[in-house]
Amino acid sequence: MDIIINMFDPDDLPKRNMIRNFFLGISSVKDMVVTSFTLETIYNYSRCERVPLLRNLSSLDADFYDYRWEMLPIFLESCPNLKSLSLKFSKSPWEQPIGILPGTHCHLPSLESVEIIQPMIDDEAEIKLVSYFLENSTILKKLTIRLGDLKGKEESAFLKKLLSIPRLSSSCQVLIL
């Protein structure tokens, strides 16, 4: 799924209604693929209205830019029964970090599996992302991370930080590939 709505204007009621109707139309979907542009639209929409619930969504593949990952929790709030999440990151040369509203981290009561297929370029951002899942997922069984091009001391430092993250789920396995 990819929604591209340029220049989101919170005062543009027809555009907001179109997004709300779109959500209502896909409310029964079980599997979904979203991109950075879709997450950005959802994030902007969430600043005006609550994102409608996608109660049947159990599997989500998200493909987005490194700096956009912080929009993901906004979308996850609307997916109360999500079990499986697969993430793929890419770096955009024109992209700058964006400010995200504080308090966007939600509890993830049904998430069982997270896979980071393609790692972020920024190790600190990736640690924040991994922390988010480990600290907010009560029944997370498996978190899989592909390290990418980390070597020697970088890999050792990353793993040390990873091991220091508290886990809400005592049965969670963290797999490093």
mmCIF file of C-alpha atoms in Angstrom:
data_model
loop_
_atom_site.group_PDB
_atom_site.id
_atom_site.type_symbol
_atom_site.label_atom_id
_atom_site.label_comp_id
_atom_site.label_asym_id
_atom_site.label_seq_id
_atom_site.Cartn_x
_atom_site.Cartn_y
_atom_site.Cartn_z
ATOM 1 C CA MET A 1 0.000 0.000 0.000
ATOM 2 C CA ASP A 2 1.361 3.413 -0.865
ATOM 3 C CA ILE A 3 -0.492 6.656 -0.259
ATOM 4 C CA ILE A 4 1.135 9.802 -1.555
ATOM 5 C CA ILE A 5 -0.660 12.972 -0.586
ATOM 6 C CA ASN A 6 1.619 15.932 -1.060
ATOM 7 C CA MET A 7 1.599 18.905 1.248
ATOM 8 C CA PHE A 8 -0.796 17.531 3.851
ATOM 9 C CA ASP A 9 -2.951 20.417 5.010
ATOM 10 C CA PRO A 10 -4.790 19.769 8.291
ATOM 11 C CA ASP A 11 -7.468 22.246 7.225
ATOM 12 C CA ASP A 12 -8.164 20.369 3.977
ATOM 13 C CA LEU A 13 -11.250 18.440 5.137
ATOM 14 C CA PRO A 14 -11.889 16.653 1.815
ATOM 15 C CA LYS A 15 -8.353 15.218 1.910
ATOM 16 C CA ARG A 16 -8.738 14.171 5.556
ATOM 17 C CA ASN A 17 -12.084 12.532 4.736
ATOM 18 C CA MET A 18 -10.475 10.714 1.813
ATOM 19 C CA ILE A 19 -7.793 9.287 4.134
ATOM 20 C CA ARG A 20 -10.377 8.305 6.773
ATOM 21 C CA ASN A 21 -12.528 6.596 4.122
ATOM 22 C CA PHE A 22 -9.468 4.795 2.803
ATOM 23 C CA PHE A 23 -8.754 3.423 6.294
ATOM 24 C CA LEU A 24 -12.339 2.325 6.699
ATOM 25 C CA GLY A 25 -12.134 0.592 3.314
ATOM 26 C CA ILE A 26 -9.079 -1.455 4.316
ATOM 27 C CA SER A 27 -10.181 -2.108 7.892
ATOM 28 C CA SER A 28 -10.519 -5.872 7.350
ATOM 29 C CA VAL A 29 -7.113 -6.450 5.716
ATOM 30 C CA LYS A 30 -4.868 -9.064 7.400
ATOM 31 C CA ASP A 31 -1.521 -8.462 5.649
ATOM 32 C CA MET A 32 -0.129 -5.114 4.533
ATOM 33 C CA VAL A 33 2.970 -3.551 2.978
ATOM 34 C CA VAL A 34 3.577 0.156 3.647
ATOM 35 C CA THR A 35 6.244 2.620 2.552
ATOM 36 C CA SER A 36 7.778 5.718 4.048
ATOM 37 C CA PHE A 37 5.341 7.955 2.163
ATOM 38 C CA THR A 38 2.358 6.071 3.572
ATOM 39 C CA LEU A 39 3.719 6.309 7.115
ATOM 40 C CA GLU A 40 4.300 10.032 6.658
ATOM 41 C CA THR A 41 0.705 10.516 5.491
ATOM 42 C CA ILE A 42 -0.583 8.488 8.445
ATOM 43 C CA TYR A 43 1.600 10.484 10.825
ATOM 44 C CA ASN A 44 0.346 13.806 9.447
ATOM 45 C CA TYR A 45 -3.244 12.564 9.595
ATOM 46 C CA SER A 46 -2.740 11.453 13.216
ATOM 47 C CA ARG A 47 -1.868 15.018 14.161
ATOM 48 C CA CYS A 48 -5.453 15.974 13.246
ATOM 49 C CA GLU A 49 -7.497 12.861 14.004
ATOM 50 C CA ARG A 50 -7.073 9.463 15.585
ATOM 51 C CA VAL A 51 -6.047 6.829 13.036
ATOM 52 C CA PRO A 52 -8.883 4.258 12.644
ATOM 53 C CA LEU A 53 -8.172 0.788 14.035
ATOM 54 C CA LEU A 54 -7.064 -2.038 11.763
ATOM 55 C CA ARG A 55 -8.175 -4.823 14.102
ATOM 56 C CA ASN A 56 -7.575 -7.674 11.620
ATOM 57 C CA LEU A 57 -4.053 -6.676 10.605
ATOM 58 C CA SER A 58 -1.687 -9.415 11.774
ATOM 59 C CA SER A 59 1.295 -9.019 9.417
ATOM 60 C CA LEU A 60 2.977 -5.786 8.327
ATOM 61 C CA ASP A 61 5.955 -5.199 6.023
ATOM 62 C CA ALA A 62 7.292 -1.648 6.220
ATOM 63 C CA ASP A 63 9.851 -0.294 3.781
ATOM 64 C CA PHE A 64 10.999 3.213 4.615
ATOM 65 C CA TYR A 65 13.817 5.682 5.088
ATOM 66 C CA ASP A 66 16.010 5.697 8.216
ATOM 67 C CA TYR A 67 14.784 9.037 9.507
ATOM 68 C CA ARG A 68 11.129 8.057 9.153
ATOM 69 C CA TRP A 69 11.098 5.086 11.544
ATOM 70 C CA GLU A 70 9.808 7.229 14.423
ATOM 71 C CA MET A 71 6.472 7.517 12.599
ATOM 72 C CA LEU A 72 5.981 3.760 12.888
ATOM 73 C CA PRO A 73 4.614 3.766 16.490
ATOM 74 C CA ILE A 74 1.778 6.084 15.400
ATOM 75 C CA PHE A 75 0.690 3.484 12.859
ATOM 76 C CA LEU A 76 1.242 0.573 15.256
ATOM 77 C CA GLU A 77 -1.234 2.155 17.689
ATOM 78 C CA SER A 78 -3.932 1.420 15.108
ATOM 79 C CA CYS A 79 -2.910 -2.264 14.809
ATOM 80 C CA PRO A 80 -3.867 -3.854 18.156
ATOM 81 C CA ASN A 81 -3.567 -7.459 16.887
ATOM 82 C CA LEU A 82 -0.341 -7.203 14.900
ATOM 83 C CA LYS A 83 1.745 -10.370 15.321
ATOM 84 C CA SER A 84 4.507 -10.060 12.719
ATOM 85 C CA LEU A 85 6.483 -7.009 11.598
ATOM 86 C CA SER A 86 9.174 -6.913 8.931
ATOM 87 C CA LEU A 87 11.252 -3.743 8.421
ATOM 88 C CA LYS A 88 13.507 -2.653 5.597
ATOM 89 C CA PHE A 89 15.393 0.641 5.650
ATOM 90 C CA SER A 90 17.053 2.734 2.990
ATOM 91 C CA LYS A 91 18.925 6.006 3.139
ATOM 92 C CA SER A 92 17.643 8.980 1.198
ATOM 93 C CA PRO A 93 20.307 11.534 0.165
ATOM 94 C CA TRP A 94 17.859 14.459 0.408
ATOM 95 C CA GLU A 95 16.204 13.457 3.642
ATOM 96 C CA GLN A 96 16.694 15.263 6.936
ATOM 97 C CA PRO A 97 15.640 14.122 10.407
ATOM 98 C CA ILE A 98 12.070 15.100 11.269
ATOM 99 C CA GLY A 99 10.595 16.091 14.596
ATOM 100 C CA ILE A 100 8.130 13.586 16.005
ATOM 101 C CA LEU A 101 5.521 14.363 18.612
ATOM 102 C CA PRO A 102 6.613 13.223 22.085
ATOM 103 C CA GLY A 103 4.879 10.273 23.688
ATOM 104 C CA THR A 104 4.455 8.288 20.477
ATOM 105 C CA HIS A 105 5.565 4.967 21.953
ATOM 106 C CA CYS A 106 2.730 2.522 22.415
ATOM 107 C CA HIS A 107 2.446 -0.797 24.189
ATOM 108 C CA LEU A 108 2.595 -3.746 21.745
ATOM 109 C CA PRO A 109 0.561 -6.519 23.416
ATOM 110 C CA SER A 110 0.265 -8.927 20.450
ATOM 111 C CA LEU A 111 3.571 -8.502 18.584
ATOM 112 C CA GLU A 112 5.409 -11.848 18.456
ATOM 113 C CA SER A 113 8.024 -11.379 15.739
ATOM 114 C CA VAL A 114 10.074 -8.459 14.406
ATOM 115 C CA GLU A 115 12.578 -8.796 11.593
ATOM 116 C CA ILE A 116 14.874 -5.996 10.493
ATOM 117 C CA ILE A 117 15.675 -7.224 6.989
ATOM 118 C CA GLN A 118 17.834 -4.319 5.885
ATOM 119 C CA PRO A 119 19.533 -2.386 8.698
ATOM 120 C CA MET A 120 19.629 1.351 9.195
ATOM 121 C CA ILE A 121 22.715 3.356 8.321
ATOM 122 C CA ASP A 122 22.647 5.099 11.724
ATOM 123 C CA ASP A 123 23.503 2.623 14.504
ATOM 124 C CA GLU A 124 22.143 4.886 17.269
ATOM 125 C CA ALA A 125 18.771 5.137 15.529
ATOM 126 C CA GLU A 126 18.710 1.368 15.115
ATOM 127 C CA ILE A 127 19.423 0.862 18.830
ATOM 128 C CA LYS A 128 16.514 3.221 19.611
ATOM 129 C CA LEU A 129 14.261 1.219 17.300
ATOM 130 C CA VAL A 130 15.308 -2.132 18.786
ATOM 131 C CA SER A 131 14.844 -0.677 22.294
ATOM 132 C CA TYR A 132 11.339 0.386 21.357
ATOM 133 C CA PHE A 133 10.358 -3.179 20.417
ATOM 134 C CA LEU A 134 12.129 -4.905 23.315
ATOM 135 C CA GLU A 135 10.769 -2.489 25.925
ATOM 136 C CA ASN A 136 7.163 -2.333 24.652
ATOM 137 C CA SER A 137 6.348 -5.857 23.416
ATOM 138 C CA THR A 138 4.933 -8.084 26.140
ATOM 139 C CA ILE A 139 4.925 -11.381 24.195
ATOM 140 C CA LEU A 140 7.708 -10.786 21.665
ATOM 141 C CA LYS A 141 9.224 -14.185 20.868
ATOM 142 C CA LYS A 142 11.818 -13.297 18.253
ATOM 143 C CA LEU A 143 13.647 -10.151 17.144
ATOM 144 C CA THR A 144 15.904 -10.713 14.134
ATOM 145 C CA ILE A 145 18.493 -8.091 13.153
ATOM 146 C CA ARG A 146 20.751 -8.099 10.130
ATOM 147 C CA LEU A 147 23.846 -6.085 11.038
ATOM 148 C CA GLY A 148 24.951 -5.101 7.566
ATOM 149 C CA ASP A 149 28.455 -3.670 7.219
ATOM 150 C CA LEU A 150 29.452 -3.356 10.891
ATOM 151 C CA LYS A 151 32.961 -4.612 11.544
ATOM 152 C CA GLY A 152 35.162 -5.241 14.563
ATOM 153 C CA LYS A 153 34.798 -2.542 17.202
ATOM 154 C CA GLU A 154 31.600 -1.139 15.662
ATOM 155 C CA GLU A 155 29.917 -4.531 15.817
ATOM 156 C CA SER A 156 31.171 -5.119 19.348
ATOM 157 C CA ALA A 157 29.868 -1.719 20.521
ATOM 158 C CA PHE A 158 26.502 -2.340 18.856
ATOM 159 C CA LEU A 159 26.158 -5.769 20.482
ATOM 160 C CA LYS A 160 27.139 -4.360 23.894
ATOM 161 C CA LYS A 161 24.402 -1.708 23.629
ATOM 162 C CA LEU A 162 21.948 -4.334 22.430
ATOM 163 C CA LEU A 163 22.623 -6.570 25.429
ATOM 164 C CA SER A 164 22.001 -3.674 27.836
ATOM 165 C CA ILE A 165 18.432 -3.072 26.603
ATOM 166 C CA PRO A 166 15.789 -4.311 29.066
ATOM 167 C CA ARG A 167 13.190 -6.707 27.644
ATOM 168 C CA LEU A 168 9.526 -6.707 28.578
ATOM 169 C CA SER A 169 9.151 -10.259 27.252
ATOM 170 C CA SER A 170 11.329 -12.703 29.177
ATOM 171 C CA SER A 171 11.040 -15.308 26.396
ATOM 172 C CA CYS A 172 12.288 -13.046 23.576
ATOM 173 C CA GLN A 173 15.182 -14.363 21.488
ATOM 174 C CA VAL A 174 17.344 -11.791 19.722
ATOM 175 C CA LEU A 175 18.949 -13.220 16.588
ATOM 176 C CA ILE A 176 21.853 -11.406 14.941
ATOM 177 C CA LEU A 177 22.550 -12.256 11.299
#
